[in-house]
PDB file of C-alpha atoms in Angstrom:
ATOM      1  CA  MET A   1       9.977  17.894  -5.406  1.00  0.00           C
ATOM      2  CA  SER A   2      10.697  14.045  -5.573  1.00  0.00           C
ATOM      3  CA  SER A   3       9.580  11.072  -7.567  1.00  0.00           C
ATOM      4  CA  ARG A   4       9.456   8.104  -5.245  1.00  0.00           C
ATOM      5  CA  THR A   5      12.918   7.918  -3.868  1.00  0.00           C
ATOM      6  CA  GLN A   6      14.764  10.308  -6.389  1.00  0.00           C
ATOM      7  CA  ARG A   7      14.931  14.023  -5.627  1.00  0.00           C
ATOM      8  CA  LEU A   8      13.914  15.956  -8.711  1.00  0.00           C
ATOM      9  CA  GLY A   9      14.432  19.549  -7.626  1.00  0.00           C
ATOM     10  CA  GLU A  10      13.042  22.416  -5.393  1.00  0.00           C
ATOM     11  CA  ILE A  11      10.299  24.887  -6.313  1.00  0.00           C
ATOM     12  CA  ARG A  12      10.840  28.414  -5.041  1.00  0.00           C
ATOM     13  CA  PHE A  13       7.283  29.852  -4.664  1.00  0.00           C
ATOM     14  CA  ASP A  14       8.615  33.214  -3.362  1.00  0.00           C
ATOM     15  CA  LEU A  15       9.736  33.908  -6.680  1.00  0.00           C
ATOM     16  CA  LEU A  16       6.397  33.818  -8.317  1.00  0.00           C
ATOM     17  CA  PRO A  17       4.467  36.996  -9.149  1.00  0.00           C
ATOM     18  CA  GLY A  18       1.481  38.135  -7.463  1.00  0.00           C
ATOM     19  CA  PRO A  19      -0.266  37.809  -4.234  1.00  0.00           C
ATOM     20  CA  TYR A  20      -0.450  33.865  -4.114  1.00  0.00           C
ATOM     21  CA  ALA A  21       3.418  33.127  -4.040  1.00  0.00           C
ATOM     22  CA  PHE A  22       2.893  30.078  -1.871  1.00  0.00           C
ATOM     23  CA  MET A  23       1.665  26.615  -1.913  1.00  0.00           C
ATOM     24  CA  ALA A  24      -1.476  25.549   0.306  1.00  0.00           C
ATOM     25  CA  SER A  25      -2.524  21.934   0.893  1.00  0.00           C
ATOM     26  CA  ILE A  26      -5.154  20.336   2.722  1.00  0.00           C
ATOM     27  CA  HIS A  27      -5.322  16.731   4.081  1.00  0.00           C
ATOM     28  CA  GLN A  28      -7.828  14.344   2.539  1.00  0.00           C
ATOM     29  CA  ALA A  29      -9.613  13.848   5.810  1.00  0.00           C
ATOM     30  CA  ARG A  30     -10.233  17.580   6.188  1.00  0.00           C
ATOM     31  CA  THR A  31     -11.432  17.791   2.608  1.00  0.00           C
ATOM     32  CA  GLU A  32     -14.162  15.095   3.402  1.00  0.00           C
ATOM     33  CA  ASP A  33     -14.942  16.868   6.483  1.00  0.00           C
ATOM     34  CA  ILE A  34     -15.735  20.100   4.699  1.00  0.00           C
ATOM     35  CA  LEU A  35     -17.636  18.291   1.956  1.00  0.00           C
ATOM     36  CA  ARG A  36     -19.643  16.258   4.786  1.00  0.00           C
ATOM     37  CA  ARG A  37     -20.480  19.562   6.766  1.00  0.00           C
ATOM     38  CA  ARG A  38     -21.676  21.511   3.649  1.00  0.00           C
ATOM     39  CA  ALA A  39     -23.659  18.692   2.503  1.00  0.00           C
ATOM     40  CA  GLN A  40     -25.397  18.734   6.092  1.00  0.00           C
ATOM     41  CA  GLU A  41     -25.902  22.472   5.840  1.00  0.00           C
ATOM     42  CA  LEU A  42     -27.626  21.873   2.375  1.00  0.00           C
ATOM     43  CA  ASP A  43     -29.681  18.977   3.607  1.00  0.00           C
ATOM     44  CA  VAL A  44     -27.942  16.684   1.234  1.00  0.00           C
ATOM     45  CA  SER A  45     -27.490  12.981   2.392  1.00  0.00           C
ATOM     46  CA  THR A  46     -24.047  11.438   2.274  1.00  0.00           C
ATOM     47  CA  VAL A  47     -22.898   7.879   2.669  1.00  0.00           C
ATOM     48  CA  THR A  48     -19.637   6.644   3.956  1.00  0.00           C
ATOM     49  CA  ALA A  49     -18.913   3.405   2.024  1.00  0.00           C
ATOM     50  CA  ARG A  50     -16.517   2.139  -0.600  1.00  0.00           C
ATOM     51  CA  ALA A  51     -17.795   2.554  -4.206  1.00  0.00           C
ATOM     52  CA  VAL A  52     -17.190  -0.851  -6.164  1.00  0.00           C
ATOM     53  CA  GLY A  53     -19.274  -0.098  -9.282  1.00  0.00           C
ATOM     54  CA  LEU A  54     -20.452   3.296 -11.107  1.00  0.00           C
ATOM     55  CA  ASP A  55     -22.855   3.674 -14.080  1.00  0.00           C
ATOM     56  CA  HIS A  56     -24.187   7.050 -15.323  1.00  0.00           C
ATOM     57  CA  ASP A  57     -26.108   8.550 -18.037  1.00  0.00           C
ATOM     58  CA  ARG A  58     -27.176  12.347 -18.635  1.00  0.00           C
ATOM     59  CA  SER A  59     -29.323  12.547 -15.425  1.00  0.00           C
ATOM     60  CA  ARG A  60     -28.369  10.029 -12.903  1.00  0.00           C
ATOM     61  CA  VAL A  61     -25.447   8.123 -11.326  1.00  0.00           C
ATOM     62  CA  SER A  62     -25.777   4.703 -10.116  1.00  0.00           C
ATOM     63  CA  ILE A  63     -23.182   3.632  -7.364  1.00  0.00           C
ATOM     64  CA  ALA A  64     -22.662   0.199  -6.151  1.00  0.00           C
ATOM     65  CA  LEU A  65     -21.213   0.096  -2.706  1.00  0.00           C
ATOM     66  CA  ASP A  66     -19.158  -2.443  -0.824  1.00  0.00           C
ATOM     67  CA  THR A  67     -22.166  -2.858   1.459  1.00  0.00           C
ATOM     68  CA  GLY A  68     -24.329  -4.491  -1.306  1.00  0.00           C
ATOM     69  CA  GLU A  69     -26.460  -1.267  -1.515  1.00  0.00           C
ATOM     70  CA  THR A  70     -26.749   0.583  -4.822  1.00  0.00           C
ATOM     71  CA  LEU A  71     -27.525   4.361  -4.726  1.00  0.00           C
ATOM     72  CA  LYS A  72     -28.880   6.554  -7.371  1.00  0.00           C
ATOM     73  CA  ALA A  73     -27.910  10.331  -7.314  1.00  0.00           C
ATOM     74  CA  ARG A  74     -27.629  13.202  -9.536  1.00  0.00           C
ATOM     75  CA  PHE A  75     -23.937  13.880  -8.391  1.00  0.00           C
ATOM     76  CA  VAL A  76     -21.147  11.721  -7.068  1.00  0.00           C
ATOM     77  CA  ILE A  77     -17.926  13.501  -5.759  1.00  0.00           C
ATOM     78  CA  GLY A  78     -14.743  11.607  -6.346  1.00  0.00           C
ATOM     79  CA  ALA A  79     -12.892  12.778  -2.920  1.00  0.00           C
ATOM     80  CA  ASP A  80     -11.842   9.145  -2.278  1.00  0.00           C
ATOM     81  CA  GLY A  81      -8.208   9.612  -2.367  1.00  0.00           C
ATOM     82  CA  ILE A  82      -5.180   9.023  -4.704  1.00  0.00           C
ATOM     83  CA  ARG A  83      -6.497   5.636  -5.766  1.00  0.00           C
ATOM     84  CA  SER A  84     -10.019   6.809  -6.513  1.00  0.00           C
ATOM     85  CA  PHE A  85     -12.466   4.367  -7.708  1.00  0.00           C
ATOM     86  CA  VAL A  86     -14.797   7.159  -8.791  1.00  0.00           C
ATOM     87  CA  ARG A  87     -12.302   8.971 -10.773  1.00  0.00           C
ATOM     88  CA  ASP A  88     -11.095   6.010 -12.478  1.00  0.00           C
ATOM     89  CA  ALA A  89     -14.710   4.961 -13.308  1.00  0.00           C
ATOM     90  CA  VAL A  90     -15.126   8.385 -15.120  1.00  0.00           C
ATOM     91  CA  GLY A  91     -11.603   8.312 -16.789  1.00  0.00           C
ATOM     92  CA  VAL A  92      -9.946  10.957 -14.603  1.00  0.00           C
ATOM     93  CA  SER A  93      -7.149   9.432 -12.579  1.00  0.00           C
ATOM     94  CA  PHE A  94      -3.468  10.135 -11.475  1.00  0.00           C
ATOM     95  CA  PRO A  95      -1.210   8.079 -13.833  1.00  0.00           C
ATOM     96  CA  ASP A  96       1.885   6.361 -12.390  1.00  0.00           C
ATOM     97  CA  THR A  97       1.161   6.643  -8.732  1.00  0.00           C
ATOM     98  CA  GLY A  98       2.803   3.448  -7.757  1.00  0.00           C
ATOM     99  CA  GLU A  99       1.797   0.806  -5.411  1.00  0.00           C
ATOM    100  CA  ASN A 100       3.862   1.883  -2.461  1.00  0.00           C
ATOM    101  CA  THR A 101       2.365   5.430  -2.038  1.00  0.00           C
ATOM    102  CA  GLY A 102       1.520   5.727   1.603  1.00  0.00           C
ATOM    103  CA  ASP A 103      -0.962   8.176   3.235  1.00  0.00           C
ATOM    104  CA  SER A 104       1.873   9.700   5.130  1.00  0.00           C
ATOM    105  CA  GLU A 105       3.156  11.246   2.000  1.00  0.00           C
ATOM    106  CA  ASN A 106       1.919  14.709   0.759  1.00  0.00           C
ATOM    107  CA  MET A 107       0.960  14.301  -2.930  1.00  0.00           C
ATOM    108  CA  VAL A 108       0.417  17.247  -5.363  1.00  0.00           C
ATOM    109  CA  LEU A 109      -0.578  17.149  -8.994  1.00  0.00           C
ATOM    110  CA  ALA A 110      -0.053  20.344 -10.691  1.00  0.00           C
ATOM    111  CA  ASP A 111       0.205  21.755 -14.253  1.00  0.00           C
ATOM    112  CA  ILE A 112       3.466  23.946 -14.081  1.00  0.00           C
ATOM    113  CA  ARG A 113       5.881  25.736 -16.446  1.00  0.00           C
ATOM    114  CA  HIS A 114       9.342  25.143 -15.748  1.00  0.00           C
ATOM    115  CA  GLN A 115      11.935  27.665 -16.766  1.00  0.00           C
ATOM    116  CA  ALA A 116      15.407  26.424 -16.716  1.00  0.00           C
ATOM    117  CA  ARG A 117      17.982  29.025 -15.405  1.00  0.00           C
TER     118      ARG A 117
END
């Protein structure tokens, strides 16, 4: 586990109790592919563009796109990466991610309980 260039420590998953004593991760592109395929199965339309504006009320979301188009929907999924405009717009963001975080790094956000030995 590290924070930018500083090594913070190691996490031993094999010491965790229960059947899930491991960490699983999935690449952002794979997540998007899974969501896109499931949307197609459900006959839900999807758009690939960058969100630049978002407004919502109790029943609808309006999303302004970098194409100049504005879409209205019941839901919007914030699967647009670590610097997600969608998550930021609704107040759910990853704090202190830094500007130099590249796509080649694996990033994990977790709530953990650390027990010093």
